[in-house]
mmCIF file of C-alpha atoms in Angstrom:
data_model
loop_
_atom_site.group_PDB
_atom_site.id
_atom_site.type_symbol
_atom_site.label_atom_id
_atom_site.label_comp_id
_atom_site.label_asym_id
_atom_site.label_seq_id
_atom_site.Cartn_x
_atom_site.Cartn_y
_atom_site.Cartn_z
ATOM 1 C CA UNK C 627 -66.900 61.327 -18.956
ATOM 2 C CA UNK C 628 -67.582 57.710 -20.224
ATOM 3 C CA UNK C 629 -69.953 59.031 -23.126
ATOM 4 C CA UNK C 630 -72.702 56.845 -21.765
ATOM 5 C CA UNK C 631 -76.445 57.871 -22.149
ATOM 6 C CA UNK C 632 -78.271 58.526 -18.724
ATOM 7 C CA UNK C 633 -81.743 58.920 -17.931
ATOM 8 C CA UNK C 634 -82.978 63.078 -17.098
ATOM 9 C CA UNK C 635 -83.259 63.468 -13.602
ATOM 10 C CA UNK C 636 -79.637 60.377 -12.571
ATOM 11 C CA UNK C 637 -77.405 62.397 -10.145
ATOM 12 C CA UNK C 638 -74.600 59.806 -11.276
ATOM 13 C CA UNK C 639 -73.939 57.640 -14.828
ATOM 14 C CA UNK C 640 -74.352 54.315 -13.145
ATOM 15 C CA UNK C 641 -71.820 52.929 -15.011
ATOM 16 C CA UNK C 642 -68.883 55.420 -14.350
ATOM 17 C CA UNK C 643 -70.381 57.344 -11.500
ATOM 18 C CA UNK C 644 -70.032 60.121 -12.214
ATOM 19 C CA UNK C 645 -71.792 63.187 -10.496
ATOM 20 C CA UNK C 646 -73.419 64.413 -13.353
ATOM 21 C CA UNK C 647 -73.699 68.024 -14.619
ATOM 22 C CA UNK C 648 -76.964 68.450 -16.062
ATOM 23 C CA UNK C 649 -77.956 71.203 -18.792
ATOM 24 C CA UNK C 650 -78.688 75.204 -16.438
ATOM 25 C CA UNK C 651 -76.441 73.724 -13.957
ATOM 26 C CA UNK C 652 -73.003 74.152 -15.210
ATOM 27 C CA UNK C 653 -72.392 77.982 -14.885
ATOM 28 C CA UNK C 654 -73.454 77.508 -10.433
ATOM 29 C CA UNK C 655 -71.424 75.021 -10.795
ATOM 30 C CA UNK C 656 -68.328 77.291 -12.306
ATOM 31 C CA UNK C 657 -68.939 79.224 -8.581
ATOM 32 C CA UNK C 658 -67.585 78.272 -5.916
ATOM 33 C CA UNK C 659 -70.377 77.785 -2.497
ATOM 34 C CA UNK C 660 -71.436 81.360 -1.065
ATOM 35 C CA UNK C 661 -70.795 82.207 2.323
ATOM 36 C CA UNK C 662 -73.712 80.794 3.557
ATOM 37 C CA UNK C 663 -74.043 77.751 1.740
ATOM 38 C CA UNK C 664 -74.204 74.783 3.027
ATOM 39 C CA UNK C 665 -71.277 72.185 2.658
ATOM 40 C CA UNK C 666 -73.111 69.680 0.978
ATOM 41 C CA UNK C 667 -72.196 67.329 -2.352
ATOM 42 C CA UNK C 668 -73.693 68.143 -4.897
ATOM 43 C CA UNK C 669 -76.748 64.925 -4.316
ATOM 44 C CA UNK C 670 -76.747 66.472 -0.680
ATOM 45 C CA UNK C 671 -74.042 64.974 1.339
ATOM 46 C CA UNK C 672 -71.511 66.532 3.922
ATOM 47 C CA UNK C 673 -68.374 65.201 4.308
ATOM 48 C CA UNK C 674 -67.319 65.404 8.381
ATOM 49 C CA UNK C 675 -63.309 65.146 9.142
ATOM 50 C CA UNK C 676 -62.671 64.318 13.308
ATOM 51 C CA UNK C 677 -59.850 66.628 14.747
ATOM 52 C CA UNK C 678 -58.607 67.111 17.403
ATOM 53 C CA UNK C 679 -58.699 70.837 20.337
ATOM 54 C CA UNK C 680 -54.918 71.988 18.697
ATOM 55 C CA UNK C 681 -53.938 73.323 22.840
ATOM 56 C CA UNK C 682 -53.931 70.259 24.529
ATOM 57 C CA UNK C 683 -55.510 67.454 22.714
ATOM 58 C CA UNK C 684 -58.426 67.859 24.706
ATOM 59 C CA UNK C 685 -60.811 66.451 22.969
ATOM 60 C CA UNK C 686 -61.415 64.851 18.955
ATOM 61 C CA UNK C 687 -64.715 66.117 17.316
ATOM 62 C CA UNK C 688 -66.596 65.919 13.679
ATOM 63 C CA UNK C 689 -65.996 69.370 12.190
ATOM 64 C CA UNK C 690 -67.110 69.800 8.420
ATOM 65 C CA UNK C 691 -63.624 69.940 5.187
ATOM 66 C CA UNK C 692 -63.497 73.234 4.895
ATOM 67 C CA UNK C 693 -64.940 74.959 8.097
ATOM 68 C CA UNK C 694 -62.094 75.936 11.159
ATOM 69 C CA UNK C 695 -60.752 75.984 14.191
ATOM 70 C CA UNK C 696 -60.349 78.768 16.612
ATOM 71 C CA UNK C 697 -59.607 79.242 20.695
ATOM 72 C CA UNK C 698 -59.666 76.270 22.815
ATOM 73 C CA UNK C 699 -58.204 74.773 26.466
ATOM 74 C CA UNK C 700 -56.944 77.763 29.038
ATOM 75 C CA UNK C 701 -54.791 77.614 32.484
ATOM 76 C CA UNK C 702 -54.333 80.441 34.840
ATOM 77 C CA UNK C 703 -50.446 81.251 34.646
ATOM 78 C CA UNK C 704 -49.850 79.620 38.368
ATOM 79 C CA UNK C 705 -46.677 81.521 38.029
ATOM 80 C CA UNK C 706 -48.001 84.129 38.510
ATOM 81 C CA UNK C 707 -51.086 84.927 40.803
ATOM 82 C CA UNK C 708 -51.328 82.905 44.200
ATOM 83 C CA UNK C 709 -54.588 79.596 43.095
ATOM 84 C CA UNK C 710 -58.467 80.070 44.309
ATOM 85 C CA UNK C 711 -60.779 78.662 43.171
ATOM 86 C CA UNK C 712 -61.393 80.392 39.573
ATOM 87 C CA UNK C 713 -57.802 78.682 38.803
ATOM 88 C CA UNK C 714 -58.218 74.706 39.294
ATOM 89 C CA UNK C 715 -60.417 74.448 36.749
ATOM 90 C CA UNK C 716 -58.862 74.005 32.871
ATOM 91 C CA UNK C 717 -61.313 76.829 30.872
ATOM 92 C CA UNK C 718 -62.502 76.721 27.573
ATOM 93 C CA UNK C 719 -63.426 78.644 25.365
ATOM 94 C CA UNK C 720 -64.150 77.242 21.758
ATOM 95 C CA UNK C 721 -65.210 77.595 19.130
ATOM 96 C CA UNK C 722 -65.689 75.826 14.574
ATOM 97 C CA UNK C 723 -65.330 78.058 11.923
ATOM 98 C CA UNK C 724 -67.503 78.160 7.911
ATOM 99 C CA UNK C 725 -65.182 81.028 7.295
ATOM 100 C CA UNK C 726 -62.810 82.908 10.455
ATOM 101 C CA UNK C 727 -65.575 86.226 10.453
ATOM 102 C CA UNK C 728 -67.738 83.051 11.632
ATOM 103 C CA UNK C 729 -71.395 83.697 9.488
ATOM 104 C CA UNK C 730 -71.641 80.095 10.874
ATOM 105 C CA UNK C 731 -70.094 79.137 14.278
ATOM 106 C CA UNK C 732 -70.403 76.333 17.165
ATOM 107 C CA UNK C 733 -68.905 78.274 19.818
ATOM 108 C CA UNK C 734 -68.616 76.662 23.696
ATOM 109 C CA UNK C 735 -67.716 79.357 26.121
ATOM 110 C CA UNK C 736 -65.569 78.773 29.697
ATOM 111 C CA UNK C 737 -67.465 77.445 33.172
ATOM 112 C CA UNK C 738 -66.851 80.665 35.623
ATOM 113 C CA UNK C 739 -66.737 80.468 38.635
ATOM 114 C CA UNK C 740 -70.069 82.746 41.247
ATOM 115 C CA UNK C 741 -70.118 83.026 44.285
ATOM 116 C CA UNK C 742 -73.377 83.836 46.290
ATOM 117 C CA UNK C 743 -72.267 85.169 49.558
ATOM 118 C CA UNK C 744 -75.917 86.868 50.948
ATOM 119 C CA UNK C 745 -75.228 84.737 53.476
ATOM 120 C CA UNK C 746 -72.374 85.965 54.661
ATOM 121 C CA UNK C 747 -72.147 87.991 57.632
ATOM 122 C CA UNK C 748 -68.875 89.809 56.400
ATOM 123 C CA UNK C 749 -71.637 90.196 53.229
ATOM 124 C CA UNK C 750 -74.457 91.652 55.445
ATOM 125 C CA UNK C 751 -71.478 93.762 56.470
ATOM 126 C CA UNK C 752 -71.133 95.304 53.341
ATOM 127 C CA UNK C 753 -67.058 93.735 52.944
ATOM 128 C CA UNK C 754 -68.215 91.758 49.420
ATOM 129 C CA UNK C 755 -70.851 94.054 47.088
ATOM 130 C CA UNK C 756 -71.641 92.511 43.765
ATOM 131 C CA UNK C 757 -69.399 92.874 41.150
ATOM 132 C CA UNK C 758 -66.154 92.398 43.894
ATOM 133 C CA UNK C 759 -63.901 89.195 43.404
ATOM 134 C CA UNK C 760 -64.055 86.283 47.287
ATOM 135 C CA UNK C 761 -61.300 84.088 46.737
ATOM 136 C CA UNK C 762 -61.785 84.784 43.126
ATOM 137 C CA UNK C 763 -64.741 84.178 41.810
ATOM 138 C CA UNK C 764 -67.041 87.120 41.314
ATOM 139 C CA UNK C 765 -69.573 88.439 44.115
ATOM 140 C CA UNK C 766 -73.663 87.404 42.795
ATOM 141 C CA UNK C 767 -76.617 86.178 44.049
ATOM 142 C CA UNK C 768 -77.676 82.630 41.094
ATOM 143 C CA UNK C 769 -79.597 84.411 38.072
ATOM 144 C CA UNK C 770 -81.803 81.742 35.996
ATOM 145 C CA UNK C 771 -79.904 80.272 33.426
ATOM 146 C CA UNK C 772 -81.965 82.306 30.769
ATOM 147 C CA UNK C 773 -80.986 85.597 32.698
ATOM 148 C CA UNK C 774 -77.220 84.478 32.567
ATOM 149 C CA UNK C 775 -77.628 84.065 28.753
ATOM 150 C CA UNK C 776 -79.002 87.285 28.767
ATOM 151 C CA UNK C 777 -77.240 89.766 31.079
ATOM 152 C CA UNK C 778 -74.358 88.031 31.087
ATOM 153 C CA UNK C 779 -73.453 84.991 27.750
ATOM 154 C CA UNK C 780 -74.159 87.444 25.180
ATOM 155 C CA UNK C 781 -73.064 90.729 25.698
ATOM 156 C CA UNK C 782 -69.650 89.201 26.957
ATOM 157 C CA UNK C 783 -69.643 87.571 23.465
ATOM 158 C CA UNK C 784 -70.967 90.350 21.324
ATOM 159 C CA UNK C 785 -69.101 93.299 23.479
ATOM 160 C CA UNK C 786 -69.264 95.690 19.750
ATOM 161 C CA UNK C 787 -72.901 94.214 19.259
ATOM 162 C CA UNK C 788 -75.494 95.908 17.434
ATOM 163 C CA UNK C 789 -79.561 96.718 17.780
ATOM 164 C CA UNK C 790 -79.773 93.147 20.204
ATOM 165 C CA UNK C 791 -83.341 91.232 21.041
ATOM 166 C CA UNK C 792 -83.781 88.416 23.147
ATOM 167 C CA UNK C 793 -86.870 86.287 20.628
ATOM 168 C CA UNK C 794 -87.566 83.543 22.516
ATOM 169 C CA UNK C 795 -86.261 81.163 25.398
ATOM 170 C CA UNK C 796 -87.504 77.830 27.616
ATOM 171 C CA UNK C 797 -86.753 76.118 29.952
ATOM 172 C CA UNK C 798 -84.535 73.236 29.121
ATOM 173 C CA UNK C 799 -85.183 69.970 31.635
ATOM 174 C CA UNK C 800 -83.312 67.748 29.229
ATOM 175 C CA UNK C 801 -79.795 69.345 28.844
ATOM 176 C CA UNK C 802 -80.101 69.492 33.059
ATOM 177 C CA UNK C 803 -80.675 65.581 33.110
ATOM 178 C CA UNK C 804 -77.942 64.881 30.285
ATOM 179 C CA UNK C 805 -75.615 66.816 32.497
ATOM 180 C CA UNK C 806 -76.407 65.123 35.369
ATOM 181 C CA UNK C 807 -76.479 62.314 33.736
ATOM 182 C CA UNK C 808 -72.162 63.109 32.277
ATOM 183 C CA UNK C 809 -70.820 63.662 35.690
ATOM 184 C CA UNK C 810 -73.380 60.809 36.794
ATOM 185 C CA UNK C 811 -71.030 58.475 35.162
ATOM 186 C CA UNK C 812 -67.308 60.120 35.728
ATOM 187 C CA UNK C 813 -68.915 58.790 40.094
ATOM 188 C CA UNK C 814 -69.145 63.286 40.363
ATOM 189 C CA UNK C 815 -71.274 62.999 43.168
ATOM 190 C CA UNK C 816 -74.166 65.866 42.933
ATOM 191 C CA UNK C 817 -76.939 65.078 45.204
ATOM 192 C CA UNK C 818 -78.002 68.549 46.835
ATOM 193 C CA UNK C 819 -77.300 70.610 43.849
ATOM 194 C CA UNK C 820 -80.056 73.273 42.307
ATOM 195 C CA UNK C 821 -79.700 73.285 38.416
ATOM 196 C CA UNK C 822 -81.267 75.581 35.764
ATOM 197 C CA UNK C 823 -80.770 74.500 32.165
ATOM 198 C CA UNK C 824 -82.529 76.876 29.144
ATOM 199 C CA UNK C 825 -82.346 77.888 25.835
ATOM 200 C CA UNK C 826 -82.090 81.614 24.393
ATOM 201 C CA UNK C 827 -82.618 82.244 20.513
ATOM 202 C CA UNK C 828 -81.206 86.326 20.081
ATOM 203 C CA UNK C 829 -81.337 89.091 16.887
ATOM 204 C CA UNK C 830 -78.555 90.691 16.403
ATOM 205 C CA UNK C 831 -76.113 93.320 14.123
ATOM 206 C CA UNK C 832 -72.469 92.724 14.254
ATOM 207 C CA UNK C 833 -69.854 94.149 12.155
ATOM 208 C CA UNK C 834 -72.800 95.192 9.713
ATOM 209 C CA UNK C 835 -74.693 91.382 9.509
ATOM 210 C CA UNK C 836 -77.680 90.917 10.922
ATOM 211 C CA UNK C 837 -77.357 87.039 12.644
ATOM 212 C CA UNK C 838 -79.932 84.681 14.376
ATOM 213 C CA UNK C 839 -77.737 82.599 17.773
ATOM 214 C CA UNK C 840 -79.235 79.905 19.843
ATOM 215 C CA UNK C 841 -77.336 79.759 23.145
ATOM 216 C CA UNK C 842 -77.908 77.505 26.202
ATOM 217 C CA UNK C 843 -76.479 76.643 29.873
ATOM 218 C CA UNK C 844 -76.802 75.223 32.492
ATOM 219 C CA UNK C 845 -76.543 76.942 35.886
ATOM 220 C CA UNK C 846 -75.003 73.859 39.000
ATOM 221 C CA UNK C 847 -75.279 75.857 42.689
ATOM 222 C CA UNK C 848 -73.920 74.048 45.409
ATOM 223 C CA UNK C 849 -75.724 76.323 47.534
ATOM 224 C CA UNK C 850 -74.642 76.387 51.690
ATOM 225 C CA UNK C 851 -72.499 73.645 51.859
ATOM 226 C CA UNK C 852 -69.772 75.207 49.279
ATOM 227 C CA UNK C 853 -70.538 79.083 50.521
ATOM 228 C CA UNK C 854 -72.274 79.376 47.653
ATOM 229 C CA UNK C 855 -70.561 78.461 44.665
ATOM 230 C CA UNK C 856 -72.308 78.429 41.748
ATOM 231 C CA UNK C 857 -70.900 77.971 37.590
ATOM 232 C CA UNK C 858 -72.429 77.978 34.782
ATOM 233 C CA UNK C 859 -71.803 74.791 33.418
ATOM 234 C CA UNK C 860 -72.770 73.151 29.411
ATOM 235 C CA UNK C 861 -72.840 76.828 28.409
ATOM 236 C CA UNK C 862 -73.067 76.639 23.654
ATOM 237 C CA UNK C 863 -73.566 79.498 21.377
ATOM 238 C CA UNK C 864 -74.850 78.682 18.048
ATOM 239 C CA UNK C 865 -75.380 81.495 15.068
ATOM 240 C CA UNK C 866 -75.816 81.989 11.437
ATOM 241 C CA UNK C 867 -76.974 84.965 9.331
ATOM 242 C CA UNK C 868 -80.645 85.519 10.239
ATOM 243 C CA UNK C 869 -83.090 83.332 7.914
ATOM 244 C CA UNK C 870 -80.204 80.673 7.300
ATOM 245 C CA UNK C 871 -79.931 79.046 10.944
ATOM 246 C CA UNK C 872 -82.538 76.628 10.433
ATOM 247 C CA UNK C 873 -81.313 74.515 7.844
ATOM 248 C CA UNK C 874 -77.919 74.978 9.462
ATOM 249 C CA UNK C 875 -78.384 73.911 12.882
ATOM 250 C CA UNK C 876 -78.855 69.969 11.476
ATOM 251 C CA UNK C 877 -74.373 70.778 11.045
ATOM 252 C CA UNK C 878 -74.173 72.810 14.420
ATOM 253 C CA UNK C 879 -75.695 70.268 16.161
ATOM 254 C CA UNK C 880 -74.655 67.652 15.323
ATOM 255 C CA UNK C 881 -70.762 68.869 15.359
ATOM 256 C CA UNK C 882 -71.558 69.306 19.189
ATOM 257 C CA UNK C 883 -72.999 65.749 19.566
ATOM 258 C CA UNK C 884 -69.145 63.977 18.237
ATOM 259 C CA UNK C 885 -67.865 65.023 21.206
ATOM 260 C CA UNK C 886 -65.083 62.347 22.508
ATOM 261 C CA UNK C 887 -62.842 63.170 25.168
ATOM 262 C CA UNK C 888 -59.497 61.671 25.662
ATOM 263 C CA UNK C 889 -59.963 60.344 28.762
ATOM 264 C CA UNK C 890 -55.603 60.783 29.222
ATOM 265 C CA UNK C 891 -55.815 64.088 29.662
ATOM 266 C CA UNK C 892 -59.115 63.760 31.109
ATOM 267 C CA UNK C 893 -57.748 61.457 33.659
ATOM 268 C CA UNK C 894 -54.596 64.595 34.211
ATOM 269 C CA UNK C 895 -57.062 66.961 34.244
ATOM 270 C CA UNK C 896 -58.725 65.242 37.233
ATOM 271 C CA UNK C 897 -55.668 64.516 39.129
ATOM 272 C CA UNK C 898 -54.555 68.627 38.793
ATOM 273 C CA UNK C 899 -57.810 69.580 40.329
ATOM 274 C CA UNK C 900 -57.460 67.327 43.153
ATOM 275 C CA UNK C 901 -53.503 69.003 43.529
ATOM 276 C CA UNK C 902 -54.239 72.648 43.040
ATOM 277 C CA UNK C 903 -57.195 72.101 45.460
ATOM 278 C CA UNK C 904 -54.099 70.796 48.617
ATOM 279 C CA UNK C 905 -52.514 73.374 47.676
ATOM 280 C CA UNK C 906 -50.426 73.124 50.845
ATOM 281 C CA UNK C 907 -48.729 70.147 50.007
ATOM 282 C CA UNK C 908 -43.942 70.953 48.761
ATOM 283 C CA UNK C 909 -43.902 70.175 44.783
ATOM 284 C CA UNK C 910 -42.872 67.286 45.012
ATOM 285 C CA UNK C 911 -45.385 65.323 47.730
ATOM 286 C CA UNK C 912 -47.735 67.201 45.086
ATOM 287 C CA UNK C 913 -45.443 65.413 41.112
ATOM 288 C CA UNK C 914 -45.879 62.234 43.210
ATOM 289 C CA UNK C 915 -49.550 62.284 43.709
ATOM 290 C CA UNK C 916 -50.812 63.561 40.634
ATOM 291 C CA UNK C 917 -49.144 60.884 38.317
ATOM 292 C CA UNK C 918 -50.161 57.950 40.858
ATOM 293 C CA UNK C 919 -54.242 59.453 41.061
ATOM 294 C CA UNK C 920 -53.629 59.730 37.181
ATOM 295 C CA UNK C 921 -53.015 56.153 36.602
ATOM 296 C CA UNK C 922 -55.600 55.950 38.815
ATOM 297 C CA UNK C 923 -57.972 58.009 37.441
ATOM 298 C CA UNK C 924 -57.396 57.151 33.760
ATOM 299 C CA UNK C 925 -57.907 52.764 34.369
ATOM 300 C CA UNK C 926 -61.623 54.125 36.042
ATOM 301 C CA UNK C 927 -62.470 56.246 33.107
ATOM 302 C CA UNK C 928 -61.491 52.904 30.514
ATOM 303 C CA UNK C 929 -63.825 50.746 32.808
ATOM 304 C CA UNK C 930 -66.462 53.309 32.949
ATOM 305 C CA UNK C 931 -66.189 54.078 29.308
ATOM 306 C CA UNK C 932 -66.242 50.095 28.725
ATOM 307 C CA UNK C 933 -70.565 50.807 30.427
ATOM 308 C CA UNK C 934 -71.102 54.186 29.774
ATOM 309 C CA UNK C 935 -73.251 52.375 26.437
ATOM 310 C CA UNK C 936 -74.486 49.860 28.252
ATOM 311 C CA UNK C 937 -75.912 51.502 31.664
ATOM 312 C CA UNK C 938 -77.572 54.378 29.389
ATOM 313 C CA UNK C 939 -79.933 51.728 27.675
ATOM 314 C CA UNK C 940 -80.560 49.984 31.189
ATOM 315 C CA UNK C 941 -80.954 52.805 33.270
ATOM 316 C CA UNK C 942 -82.267 55.940 31.075
ATOM 317 C CA UNK C 943 -86.473 55.437 30.062
ATOM 318 C CA UNK C 944 -85.825 55.475 26.094
ATOM 319 C CA UNK C 945 -88.499 58.160 25.546
ATOM 320 C CA UNK C 946 -86.451 60.521 27.392
ATOM 321 C CA UNK C 947 -84.061 58.995 25.122
ATOM 322 C CA UNK C 948 -85.933 59.578 22.285
ATOM 323 C CA UNK C 949 -87.272 63.379 23.110
ATOM 324 C CA UNK C 950 -83.967 64.750 24.006
ATOM 325 C CA UNK C 951 -82.456 63.316 20.761
ATOM 326 C CA UNK C 952 -85.846 64.701 18.529
ATOM 327 C CA UNK C 953 -84.602 67.736 20.198
ATOM 328 C CA UNK C 954 -81.758 68.433 18.771
ATOM 329 C CA UNK C 955 -82.724 66.265 15.931
ATOM 330 C CA UNK C 956 -80.241 63.555 16.484
ATOM 331 C CA UNK C 957 -80.347 59.639 16.465
ATOM 332 C CA UNK C 958 -78.816 57.275 18.076
ATOM 333 C CA UNK C 959 -76.836 54.576 15.070
ATOM 334 C CA UNK C 960 -74.484 51.586 15.488
ATOM 335 C CA UNK C 961 -70.901 51.909 14.170
ATOM 336 C CA UNK C 962 -70.042 48.821 12.742
ATOM 337 C CA UNK C 963 -66.382 49.329 13.216
ATOM 338 C CA UNK C 964 -66.618 49.308 17.041
ATOM 339 C CA UNK C 965 -69.893 48.007 17.497
ATOM 340 C CA UNK C 966 -70.591 50.354 20.229
ATOM 341 C CA UNK C 967 -73.974 53.186 19.493
ATOM 342 C CA UNK C 968 -72.599 56.692 18.641
ATOM 343 C CA UNK C 969 -74.236 60.658 18.193
ATOM 344 C CA UNK C 970 -74.932 61.874 14.502
ATOM 345 C CA UNK C 971 -77.632 63.808 12.312
ATOM 346 C CA UNK C 972 -81.104 62.975 12.006
ATOM 347 C CA UNK C 973 -81.783 64.207 8.851
ATOM 348 C CA UNK C 974 -80.447 62.490 5.902
ATOM 349 C CA UNK C 975 -81.708 59.419 4.671
ATOM 350 C CA UNK C 976 -77.919 57.181 5.180
ATOM 351 C CA UNK C 977 -75.635 57.542 7.839
ATOM 352 C CA UNK C 978 -71.812 56.029 6.445
ATOM 353 C CA UNK C 979 -68.065 55.486 9.056
ATOM 354 C CA UNK C 980 -64.593 55.051 7.884
ATOM 355 C CA UNK C 981 -62.454 53.104 10.017
ATOM 356 C CA UNK C 982 -60.863 56.430 11.253
ATOM 357 C CA UNK C 983 -64.638 58.421 11.695
ATOM 358 C CA UNK C 984 -64.874 60.760 9.223
ATOM 359 C CA UNK C 985 -68.201 60.689 8.226
ATOM 360 C CA UNK C 986 -70.765 60.846 4.696
ATOM 361 C CA UNK C 987 -74.018 61.440 4.876
ATOM 362 C CA UNK C 988 -76.576 61.630 1.882
ATOM 363 C CA UNK C 989 -79.869 61.077 0.826
ATOM 364 C CA UNK C 990 -79.588 58.441 -1.749
ATOM 365 C CA UNK C 991 -79.754 55.058 -1.041
ATOM 366 C CA UNK C 992 -76.837 54.299 -4.226
ATOM 367 C CA UNK C 993 -74.484 56.969 -3.580
ATOM 368 C CA UNK C 994 -72.114 55.145 -2.330
ATOM 369 C CA UNK C 995 -69.174 56.895 -1.364
ATOM 370 C CA UNK C 996 -66.467 53.424 -1.535
ATOM 371 C CA UNK C 997 -68.235 53.872 -5.713
ATOM 372 C CA UNK C 998 -67.247 56.605 -6.056
ATOM 373 C CA UNK C 999 -63.464 56.738 -4.018
ATOM 374 C CA UNK C 1000 -65.081 59.507 -1.955
ATOM 375 C CA UNK C 1001 -61.810 60.758 -0.017
ATOM 376 C CA UNK C 1002 -60.103 58.529 -2.349
ATOM 377 C CA UNK C 1003 -60.526 56.173 0.105
ATOM 378 C CA UNK C 1004 -62.600 52.485 0.178
ATOM 379 C CA UNK C 1005 -63.070 51.938 4.000
ATOM 380 C CA UNK C 1006 -66.653 53.225 4.407
ATOM 381 C CA UNK C 1007 -69.574 50.972 6.088
ATOM 382 C CA UNK C 1008 -73.423 52.124 6.720
ATOM 383 C CA UNK C 1009 -74.508 52.278 10.194
ATOM 384 C CA UNK C 1010 -78.135 51.779 11.156
ATOM 385 C CA UNK C 1011 -79.810 52.782 13.741
ATOM 386 C CA UNK C 1012 -79.526 51.567 17.021
ATOM 387 C CA UNK C 1013 -82.680 49.244 17.311
ATOM 388 C CA UNK C 1014 -84.960 50.410 20.315
ATOM 389 C CA UNK C 1015 -86.329 49.084 23.703
ATOM 390 C CA UNK C 1016 -90.217 47.688 23.343
ATOM 391 C CA UNK C 1017 -91.610 50.460 25.704
#
């Protein structure tokens, strides 16, 4: 654009910083990216924007520019049904999609309550066969995580799939560990509960297109102390056309790890669950108790948020943390604005963030988004990798 001569292999003009299109690439630049191309610029960079869960603002996450969301928080209509075990908490069915068909997609599946009544005298008499309803829960023996993904999650998520096959499966104790760490940080007691985590890879055809999909889940079994109640936690699906999932997985995993809960929403949710579990209270007493408890929990969460990063660094073994990051193709960085550690993708050499949480990834040292005026802003800062503790 400025008329200067540049080296043949240059990506940007060193004088005006304009992205260069070399001879032989011009025709390709005229067409928009196809539906299966990762959202990268000519320099191999990806731009994420932070978006908020659309129904209740429960959380925010990083989403590639041009992608869209579908679904969100779901709640039971307590004006039409009695309060039962399934209706106490919010459910989440939420996806991030590259296109309306979800050819490349990450989806969070709702947690559902089940009840293993095999030790119940009523069940021994045949009152609650498998598949029946018990206090809002589906009656079922506890399933291993792998079987739950194959027999429950996949048929629910893809009722029109054809030719489905399981091509890989693996036990995942690291998923269990991470779930326990998050619940412990919120003060939730899980002593005596049993856990099982797994991932399963599927291949199938849907609407005429062949897909590869990775599914993960943590099964929480509360055992006899909770009357045989068990449920699925952290149930997640990522998919792409067959042969393309490895190139999309770093972006989908980064979306997964970028989730940040809103402390105010979390305080309201915990308070609401406590009140609903004590449904014998009057409506007026419940409202007063919920508001009071919400304020108490919000203060507790704010204190917990200040301690979580330091707690992890001091109490978690670095080797286990690094194993998890390697498994998920992630890295820990230090945010130059908040000075707090945060998780990002490890698939690029350089990472930049803006003050409001936007992210810029690139492999080029000289690819400075402030100079190029990316997104018409100049508040980008590099994010260094978090220093590791000596082993």
